Amino acid sequence: MTGSAQMAGMTDPDRIWTEAAGRLRGEIGEGPFSSYIAPSAVRADGAGQLILVTPTAYARDWVRKNALRRMNELWLGLDGLSRRLDVRCRAEMGSVAPASQVAAGRAEGALATPLAMPMATVPPVADGARAVRAAGLQERLTFDSFVEGQGNAFALAIARQAAAWADGHFNPIFFCGPYGYGKTHLLNAIAWEAQRLRPDAKVVYLTAERFLSTFVRAMQDRSIAAFKDSLRGADMLLIDDVQFVGGKASTQEELLSTLTALIEDGKKIVLSADRPPMALTEVEPRLRSHLASGLTCPVEPADRALKLAVARNRIEALARLGVVSGEAQAEVLEHLVDRTPGSMRELEGAVNTLAAVAGARLSSLSVDETQALLGSALRGGPERRITVDEIQKTVADHFNMKQADLLSERRTRAVARPRQIAMWLCKQHTTRSYPDIGRRFGGRDHTTVLHGVRKIEELMPQDDQIARDVEALTRKLRG
């Protein structure tokens, strides 16, 4: 026998699993395979049943729901004894034998008495097993997919240091910045990499919302002790969007106790919020002090260059998935970035929309065709014309000014900066030219408008408050 005929006649479970796992990896993708399949192993239980043993119950449930049926199809196509696989987590298994030790020669395919031997494992993937013990992590949010730029370089360096379990002097590490610029991505990347480097460590990732809901449920079920143990036994605890615990006294007290216990035990803590710790005024002062006691690391809003890099990176990722073919023209991506002035999430949404609409036509699309295809999608809903007058009124209201102040000759910073923001918004949300915008701002020269627009583009990556103002105004204008 040769080729597939030889494969179909195999009886050694280790060889069958190596072949089946290799095929499965190609079908479900590297991310899911690395997370759920690679850390698992085929073993035999006391009754001779072949079991895929996963490291956690969460991984077991994922395999059972998403991969077990296909896994058995592949296995049955290779196994000369037509055996089937079941799946269990490690905690459910006692002292069982590696599948390679079973005797495959009995008439009904019965197996020999199990022996307490090391488990057989699948061939290691390039980046190792990523069996993070937490729900909610996203497969694509890794260091490999994070795009570095001027506004996030420091945060990325600190994140890599945390993921490497480096003996730093800062604990906790606190990432802060506007929504949609990479904080969640960094926390996910840290969790994946930290678990890859230390597979036996307990890495726990939670959103603040999940922390709250789990804590409330534990109180209702009178299982607070188990809840505390689950967190305080962590080697690394990551909590995203900590600002949402504000105003909830009992939850803040529990979080404070958890952080104190972990810090005393020398465990790693990584947190994120939309503001620096001391700006979380709704958080109780003692907790706020603990949050600020380590390293506060800002994640700055992205500049135009970084947004373009993110857009290209997303297009490349979609191309690898077969969603699009070819590359978008540079002017198309520039148009997309310029018409999506909000967060990185909004930009990725615009890129996804373009990819879904364009498909194989992506590389041939012009700017005009892109605008025609996407139209309202680039403006976040049904097409609605935003006027210069509307922008001026919205900006004036936001800064507690009169619209006339924006058109006046006053040059104090309290007036000049909102005026520049209004000019920037006009350039982003209308089709007006620089000279036309200048005329509508009290007859100013087009060079004044150009200077104002460039000034806001320069300041947004540097000034957190200006970035927040621009985002808030953009949401208001989009309705």
JSON list of N, CA and C in Angstrom, two decimals, residues 56-110:
[
{"chain": "A", "resi": 56, "resn": "THR", "atom": "N", "xyz": [-8.07, 22.40, 29.86]},
{"chain": "A", "resi": 56, "resn": "THR", "atom": "CA", "xyz": [-9.12, 23.06, 30.65]},
{"chain": "A", "resi": 56, "resn": "THR", "atom": "C", "xyz": [-10.50, 22.64, 30.17]},
{"chain": "A", "resi": 57, "resn": "ALA", "atom": "N", "xyz": [-11.50, 22.87, 31.05]},
{"chain": "A", "resi": 57, "resn": "ALA", "atom": "CA", "xyz": [-12.87, 22.59, 30.68]},
{"chain": "A", "resi": 57, "resn": "ALA", "atom": "C", "xyz": [-13.34, 23.51, 29.56]},
{"chain": "A", "resi": 58, "resn": "TYR", "atom": "N", "xyz": [-12.85, 24.73, 29.58]},
{"chain": "A", "resi": 58, "resn": "TYR", "atom": "CA", "xyz": [-13.22, 25.69, 28.52]},
{"chain": "A", "resi": 58, "resn": "TYR", "atom": "C", "xyz": [-12.75, 25.18, 27.16]},
{"chain": "A", "resi": 59, "resn": "ALA", "atom": "N", "xyz": [-11.50, 24.68, 27.10]},
{"chain": "A", "resi": 59, "resn": "ALA", "atom": "CA", "xyz": [-10.99, 24.13, 25.85]},
{"chain": "A", "resi": 59, "resn": "ALA", "atom": "C", "xyz": [-11.78, 22.88, 25.43]},
{"chain": "A", "resi": 60, "resn": "ARG", "atom": "N", "xyz": [-12.14, 22.04, 26.41]},
{"chain": "A", "resi": 60, "resn": "ARG", "atom": "CA", "xyz": [-12.95, 20.84, 26.11]},
{"chain": "A", "resi": 60, "resn": "ARG", "atom": "C", "xyz": [-14.27, 21.23, 25.45]},
{"chain": "A", "resi": 61, "resn": "ASP", "atom": "N", "xyz": [-14.95, 22.23, 26.04]},
{"chain": "A", "resi": 61, "resn": "ASP", "atom": "CA", "xyz": [-16.24, 22.65, 25.49]},
{"chain": "A", "resi": 61, "resn": "ASP", "atom": "C", "xyz": [-16.09, 23.22, 24.09]},
{"chain": "A", "resi": 62, "resn": "TRP", "atom": "N", "xyz": [-15.00, 23.96, 23.87]},
{"chain": "A", "resi": 62, "resn": "TRP", "atom": "CA", "xyz": [-14.77, 24.53, 22.54]},
{"chain": "A", "resi": 62, "resn": "TRP", "atom": "C", "xyz": [-14.56, 23.42, 21.52]},
{"chain": "A", "resi": 63, "resn": "VAL", "atom": "N", "xyz": [-13.72, 22.43, 21.85]},
{"chain": "A", "resi": 63, "resn": "VAL", "atom": "CA", "xyz": [-13.44, 21.33, 20.93]},
{"chain": "A", "resi": 63, "resn": "VAL", "atom": "C", "xyz": [-14.72, 20.55, 20.65]},
{"chain": "A", "resi": 64, "resn": "ARG", "atom": "N", "xyz": [-15.49, 20.28, 21.69]},
{"chain": "A", "resi": 64, "resn": "ARG", "atom": "CA", "xyz": [-16.72, 19.50, 21.52]},
{"chain": "A", "resi": 64, "resn": "ARG", "atom": "C", "xyz": [-17.70, 20.22, 20.58]},
{"chain": "A", "resi": 65, "resn": "LYS", "atom": "N", "xyz": [-17.76, 21.52, 20.70]},
{"chain": "A", "resi": 65, "resn": "LYS", "atom": "CA", "xyz": [-18.71, 22.30, 19.90]},
{"chain": "A", "resi": 65, "resn": "LYS", "atom": "C", "xyz": [-18.21, 22.55, 18.48]},
{"chain": "A", "resi": 66, "resn": "ASN", "atom": "N", "xyz": [-16.91, 22.78, 18.32]},
{"chain": "A", "resi": 66, "resn": "ASN", "atom": "CA", "xyz": [-16.40, 23.28, 17.05]},
{"chain": "A", "resi": 66, "resn": "ASN", "atom": "C", "xyz": [-15.54, 22.32, 16.23]},
{"chain": "A", "resi": 67, "resn": "ALA", "atom": "N", "xyz": [-14.98, 21.29, 16.88]},
{"chain": "A", "resi": 67, "resn": "ALA", "atom": "CA", "xyz": [-13.97, 20.50, 16.15]},
{"chain": "A", "resi": 67, "resn": "ALA", "atom": "C", "xyz": [-14.11, 18.99, 16.28]},
{"chain": "A", "resi": 68, "resn": "LEU", "atom": "N", "xyz": [-14.87, 18.49, 17.27]},
{"chain": "A", "resi": 68, "resn": "LEU", "atom": "CA", "xyz": [-14.86, 17.05, 17.53]},
{"chain": "A", "resi": 68, "resn": "LEU", "atom": "C", "xyz": [-15.41, 16.24, 16.36]},
{"chain": "A", "resi": 69, "resn": "ARG", "atom": "N", "xyz": [-16.48, 16.72, 15.76]},
{"chain": "A", "resi": 69, "resn": "ARG", "atom": "CA", "xyz": [-17.07, 15.98, 14.64]},
{"chain": "A", "resi": 69, "resn": "ARG", "atom": "C", "xyz": [-16.06, 15.83, 13.49]},
{"chain": "A", "resi": 70, "resn": "ARG", "atom": "N", "xyz": [-15.43, 16.93, 13.10]},
{"chain": "A", "resi": 70, "resn": "ARG", "atom": "CA", "xyz": [-14.45, 16.87, 12.01]},
{"chain": "A", "resi": 70, "resn": "ARG", "atom": "C", "xyz": [-13.23, 16.06, 12.42]},
{"chain": "A", "resi": 71, "resn": "MET", "atom": "N", "xyz": [-12.85, 16.16, 13.69]},
{"chain": "A", "resi": 71, "resn": "MET", "atom": "CA", "xyz": [-11.70, 15.40, 14.18]},
{"chain": "A", "resi": 71, "resn": "MET", "atom": "C", "xyz": [-11.94, 13.90, 14.02]},
{"chain": "A", "resi": 72, "resn": "ASN", "atom": "N", "xyz": [-13.16, 13.46, 14.33]},
{"chain": "A", "resi": 72, "resn": "ASN", "atom": "CA", "xyz": [-13.48, 12.04, 14.19]},
{"chain": "A", "resi": 72, "resn": "ASN", "atom": "C", "xyz": [-13.56, 11.60, 12.74]},
{"chain": "A", "resi": 73, "resn": "GLU", "atom": "N", "xyz": [-14.02, 12.50, 11.86]},
{"chain": "A", "resi": 73, "resn": "GLU", "atom": "CA", "xyz": [-14.02, 12.16, 10.43]},
{"chain": "A", "resi": 73, "resn": "GLU", "atom": "C", "xyz": [-12.60, 11.90, 9.94]},
{"chain": "A", "resi": 74, "resn": "LEU", "atom": "N", "xyz": [-11.68, 12.79, 10.35]},
{"chain": "A", "resi": 74, "resn": "LEU", "atom": "CA", "xyz": [-10.29, 12.61, 9.95]},
{"chain": "A", "resi": 74, "resn": "LEU", "atom": "C", "xyz": [-9.70, 11.35, 10.58]},
{"chain": "A", "resi": 75, "resn": "TRP", "atom": "N", "xyz": [-10.01, 11.12, 11.85]},
{"chain": "A", "resi": 75, "resn": "TRP", "atom": "CA", "xyz": [-9.47, 9.96, 12.56]},
{"chain": "A", "resi": 75, "resn": "TRP", "atom": "C", "xyz": [-9.95, 8.66, 11.91]},
{"chain": "A", "resi": 76, "resn": "LEU", "atom": "N", "xyz": [-11.25, 8.56, 11.64]},
{"chain": "A", "resi": 76, "resn": "LEU", "atom": "CA", "xyz": [-11.82, 7.33, 11.08]},
{"chain": "A", "resi": 76, "resn": "LEU", "atom": "C", "xyz": [-11.29, 7.07, 9.68]},
{"chain": "A", "resi": 77, "resn": "GLY", "atom": "N", "xyz": [-10.92, 8.12, 8.96]},
{"chain": "A", "resi": 77, "resn": "GLY", "atom": "CA", "xyz": [-10.36, 7.94, 7.63]},
{"chain": "A", "resi": 77, "resn": "GLY", "atom": "C", "xyz": [-8.94, 7.40, 7.65]},
{"chain": "A", "resi": 78, "resn": "LEU", "atom": "N", "xyz": [-8.30, 7.45, 8.82]},
{"chain": "A", "resi": 78, "resn": "LEU", "atom": "CA", "xyz": [-6.91, 7.01, 8.93]},
{"chain": "A", "resi": 78, "resn": "LEU", "atom": "C", "xyz": [-6.74, 5.73, 9.76]},
{"chain": "A", "resi": 79, "resn": "ASP", "atom": "N", "xyz": [-7.64, 5.51, 10.69]},
{"chain": "A", "resi": 79, "resn": "ASP", "atom": "CA", "xyz": [-7.48, 4.42, 11.66]},
{"chain": "A", "resi": 79, "resn": "ASP", "atom": "C", "xyz": [-7.96, 3.10, 11.08]},
{"chain": "A", "resi": 80, "resn": "GLY", "atom": "N", "xyz": [-7.05, 2.14, 11.00]},
{"chain": "A", "resi": 80, "resn": "GLY", "atom": "CA", "xyz": [-7.41, 0.82, 10.49]},
{"chain": "A", "resi": 80, "resn": "GLY", "atom": "C", "xyz": [-8.37, 0.07, 11.39]},
{"chain": "A", "resi": 81, "resn": "LEU", "atom": "N", "xyz": [-8.53, 0.48, 12.67]},
{"chain": "A", "resi": 81, "resn": "LEU", "atom": "CA", "xyz": [-9.43, -0.20, 13.61]},
{"chain": "A", "resi": 81, "resn": "LEU", "atom": "C", "xyz": [-10.74, 0.54, 13.80]},
{"chain": "A", "resi": 82, "resn": "SER", "atom": "N", "xyz": [-10.94, 1.64, 13.07]},
{"chain": "A", "resi": 82, "resn": "SER", "atom": "CA", "xyz": [-12.20, 2.39, 13.09]},
{"chain": "A", "resi": 82, "resn": "SER", "atom": "C", "xyz": [-12.63, 2.80, 14.49]},
{"chain": "A", "resi": 83, "resn": "ARG", "atom": "N", "xyz": [-11.67, 3.26, 15.29]},
{"chain": "A", "resi": 83, "resn": "ARG", "atom": "CA", "xyz": [-12.02, 3.74, 16.63]},
{"chain": "A", "resi": 83, "resn": "ARG", "atom": "C", "xyz": [-12.45, 5.21, 16.56]},
{"chain": "A", "resi": 84, "resn": "ARG", "atom": "N", "xyz": [-13.13, 5.67, 17.61]},
{"chain": "A", "resi": 84, "resn": "ARG", "atom": "CA", "xyz": [-13.59, 7.05, 17.67]},
{"chain": "A", "resi": 84, "resn": "ARG", "atom": "C", "xyz": [-12.94, 7.75, 18.87]},
{"chain": "A", "resi": 85, "resn": "LEU", "atom": "N", "xyz": [-12.87, 9.06, 18.76]},
{"chain": "A", "resi": 85, "resn": "LEU", "atom": "CA", "xyz": [-12.32, 9.88, 19.85]},
{"chain": "A", "resi": 85, "resn": "LEU", "atom": "C", "xyz": [-13.44, 10.51, 20.66]},
{"chain": "A", "resi": 86, "resn": "ASP", "atom": "N", "xyz": [-13.23, 10.59, 21.96]},
{"chain": "A", "resi": 86, "resn": "ASP", "atom": "CA", "xyz": [-14.06, 11.43, 22.82]},
{"chain": "A", "resi": 86, "resn": "ASP", "atom": "C", "xyz": [-13.16, 12.57, 23.31]},
{"chain": "A", "resi": 87, "resn": "VAL", "atom": "N", "xyz": [-13.72, 13.55, 24.00]},
{"chain": "A", "resi": 87, "resn": "VAL", "atom": "CA", "xyz": [-12.92, 14.64, 24.52]},
{"chain": "A", "resi": 87, "resn": "VAL", "atom": "C", "xyz": [-13.28, 14.89, 25.98]},
{"chain": "A", "resi": 88, "resn": "ARG", "atom": "N", "xyz": [-12.26, 15.05, 26.81]},
{"chain": "A", "resi": 88, "resn": "ARG", "atom": "CA", "xyz": [-12.44, 15.38, 28.22]},
{"chain": "A", "resi": 88, "resn": "ARG", "atom": "C", "xyz": [-11.32, 16.35, 28.62]},
{"chain": "A", "resi": 89, "resn": "CYS", "atom": "N", "xyz": [-11.55, 17.07, 29.72]},
{"chain": "A", "resi": 89, "resn": "CYS", "atom": "CA", "xyz": [-10.50, 17.95, 30.22]},
{"chain": "A", "resi": 89, "resn": "CYS", "atom": "C", "xyz": [-9.62, 17.18, 31.19]},
{"chain": "A", "resi": 90, "resn": "ARG", "atom": "N", "xyz": [-8.46, 17.73, 31.48]},
{"chain": "A", "resi": 90, "resn": "ARG", "atom": "CA", "xyz": [-7.47, 17.05, 32.31]},
{"chain": "A", "resi": 90, "resn": "ARG", "atom": "C", "xyz": [-8.00, 16.73, 33.69]},
{"chain": "A", "resi": 91, "resn": "ALA", "atom": "N", "xyz": [-8.84, 17.63, 34.25]},
{"chain": "A", "resi": 91, "resn": "ALA", "atom": "CA", "xyz": [-9.36, 17.41, 35.60]},
{"chain": "A", "resi": 91, "resn": "ALA", "atom": "C", "xyz": [-10.29, 16.20, 35.66]},
{"chain": "A", "resi": 92, "resn": "GLU", "atom": "N", "xyz": [-10.87, 15.81, 34.54]},
{"chain": "A", "resi": 92, "resn": "GLU", "atom": "CA", "xyz": [-11.78, 14.66, 34.52]},
{"chain": "A", "resi": 92, "resn": "GLU", "atom": "C", "xyz": [-11.05, 13.33, 34.38]},
{"chain": "A", "resi": 93, "resn": "MET", "atom": "N", "xyz": [-9.77, 13.36, 34.07]},
{"chain": "A", "resi": 93, "resn": "MET", "atom": "CA", "xyz": [-9.03, 12.14, 33.79]},
{"chain": "A", "resi": 93, "resn": "MET", "atom": "C", "xyz": [-8.22, 11.70, 35.00]},
{"chain": "A", "resi": 94, "resn": "GLY", "atom": "N", "xyz": [-8.18, 10.43, 35.24]},
{"chain": "A", "resi": 94, "resn": "GLY", "atom": "CA", "xyz": [-7.33, 9.90, 36.31]},
{"chain": "A", "resi": 94, "resn": "GLY", "atom": "C", "xyz": [-5.99, 9.50, 35.74]},
{"chain": "A", "resi": 95, "resn": "SER", "atom": "N", "xyz": [-5.37, 8.47, 36.27]},
{"chain": "A", "resi": 95, "resn": "SER", "atom": "CA", "xyz": [-4.09, 7.96, 35.78]},
{"chain": "A", "resi": 95, "resn": "SER", "atom": "C", "xyz": [-4.35, 7.08, 34.57]},
{"chain": "A", "resi": 96, "resn": "VAL", "atom": "N", "xyz": [-4.09, 7.58, 33.40]},
{"chain": "A", "resi": 96, "resn": "VAL", "atom": "CA", "xyz": [-4.39, 6.85, 32.18]},
{"chain": "A", "resi": 96, "resn": "VAL", "atom": "C", "xyz": [-3.16, 6.75, 31.31]},
{"chain": "A", "resi": 97, "resn": "ALA", "atom": "N", "xyz": [-3.23, 5.84, 30.37]},
{"chain": "A", "resi": 97, "resn": "ALA", "atom": "CA", "xyz": [-2.05, 5.57, 29.54]},
{"chain": "A", "resi": 97, "resn": "ALA", "atom": "C", "xyz": [-2.00, 6.46, 28.33]},
{"chain": "A", "resi": 98, "resn": "PRO", "atom": "N", "xyz": [-0.81, 6.73, 27.83]},
{"chain": "A", "resi": 98, "resn": "PRO", "atom": "CA", "xyz": [-0.71, 7.38, 26.53]},
{"chain": "A", "resi": 98, "resn": "PRO", "atom": "C", "xyz": [-1.27, 6.45, 25.47]},
{"chain": "A", "resi": 99, "resn": "ALA", "atom": "N", "xyz": [-1.87, 7.03, 24.44]},
{"chain": "A", "resi": 99, "resn": "ALA", "atom": "CA", "xyz": [-2.49, 6.21, 23.40]},
{"chain": "A", "resi": 99, "resn": "ALA", "atom": "C", "xyz": [-1.49, 5.29, 22.73]},
{"chain": "A", "resi": 100, "resn": "SER", "atom": "N", "xyz": [-0.21, 5.67, 22.71]},
{"chain": "A", "resi": 100, "resn": "SER", "atom": "CA", "xyz": [0.80, 4.86, 22.04]},
{"chain": "A", "resi": 100, "resn": "SER", "atom": "C", "xyz": [1.04, 3.53, 22.75]},
{"chain": "A", "resi": 101, "resn": "GLN", "atom": "N", "xyz": [0.57, 3.42, 24.00]},
{"chain": "A", "resi": 101, "resn": "GLN", "atom": "CA", "xyz": [0.80, 2.20, 24.76]},
{"chain": "A", "resi": 101, "resn": "GLN", "atom": "C", "xyz": [-0.34, 1.18, 24.63]},
{"chain": "A", "resi": 102, "resn": "VAL", "atom": "N", "xyz": [-1.43, 1.57, 23.92]},
{"chain": "A", "resi": 102, "resn": "VAL", "atom": "CA", "xyz": [-2.56, 0.65, 23.83]},
{"chain": "A", "resi": 102, "resn": "VAL", "atom": "C", "xyz": [-2.22, -0.48, 22.89]},
{"chain": "A", "resi": 103, "resn": "ALA", "atom": "N", "xyz": [-2.82, -1.62, 23.14]},
{"chain": "A", "resi": 103, "resn": "ALA", "atom": "CA", "xyz": [-2.64, -2.77, 22.25]},
{"chain": "A", "resi": 103, "resn": "ALA", "atom": "C", "xyz": [-3.75, -2.75, 21.22]},
{"chain": "A", "resi": 104, "resn": "ALA", "atom": "N", "xyz": [-3.36, -2.63, 19.97]},
{"chain": "A", "resi": 104, "resn": "ALA", "atom": "CA", "xyz": [-4.35, -2.43, 18.93]},
{"chain": "A", "resi": 104, "resn": "ALA", "atom": "C", "xyz": [-4.73, -3.72, 18.22]},
{"chain": "A", "resi": 105, "resn": "GLY", "atom": "N", "xyz": [-4.32, -4.87, 18.73]},
{"chain": "A", "resi": 105, "resn": "GLY", "atom": "CA", "xyz": [-4.51, -6.10, 17.95]},
{"chain": "A", "resi": 105, "resn": "GLY", "atom": "C", "xyz": [-5.70, -6.93, 18.31]},
{"chain": "A", "resi": 106, "resn": "ARG", "atom": "N", "xyz": [-6.57, -6.49, 19.25]},
{"chain": "A", "resi": 106, "resn": "ARG", "atom": "CA", "xyz": [-7.71, -7.31, 19.62]},
{"chain": "A", "resi": 106, "resn": "ARG", "atom": "C", "xyz": [-8.80, -7.24, 18.57]},
{"chain": "A", "resi": 107, "resn": "ALA", "atom": "N", "xyz": [-9.58, -8.28, 18.49]},
{"chain": "A", "resi": 107, "resn": "ALA", "atom": "CA", "xyz": [-10.55, -8.40, 17.42]},
{"chain": "A", "resi": 107, "resn": "ALA", "atom": "C", "xyz": [-11.53, -7.24, 17.37]},
{"chain": "A", "resi": 108, "resn": "GLU", "atom": "N", "xyz": [-12.08, -6.84, 18.55]},
{"chain": "A", "resi": 108, "resn": "GLU", "atom": "CA", "xyz": [-13.04, -5.74, 18.58]},
{"chain": "A", "resi": 108, "resn": "GLU", "atom": "C", "xyz": [-12.36, -4.39, 18.74]},
{"chain": "A", "resi": 109, "resn": "GLY", "atom": "N", "xyz": [-11.06, -4.40, 18.69]},
{"chain": "A", "resi": 109, "resn": "GLY", "atom": "CA", "xyz": [-10.34, -3.14, 18.87]},
{"chain": "A", "resi": 109, "resn": "GLY", "atom": "C", "xyz": [-10.21, -2.78, 20.34]},
{"chain": "A", "resi": 110, "resn": "ALA", "atom": "N", "xyz": [-10.39, -3.76, 21.27]},
{"chain": "A", "resi": 110, "resn": "ALA", "atom": "CA", "xyz": [-10.25, -3.47, 22.69]},
{"chain": "A", "resi": 110, "resn": "ALA", "atom": "C", "xyz": [-8.80, -3.12, 22.98]}
]
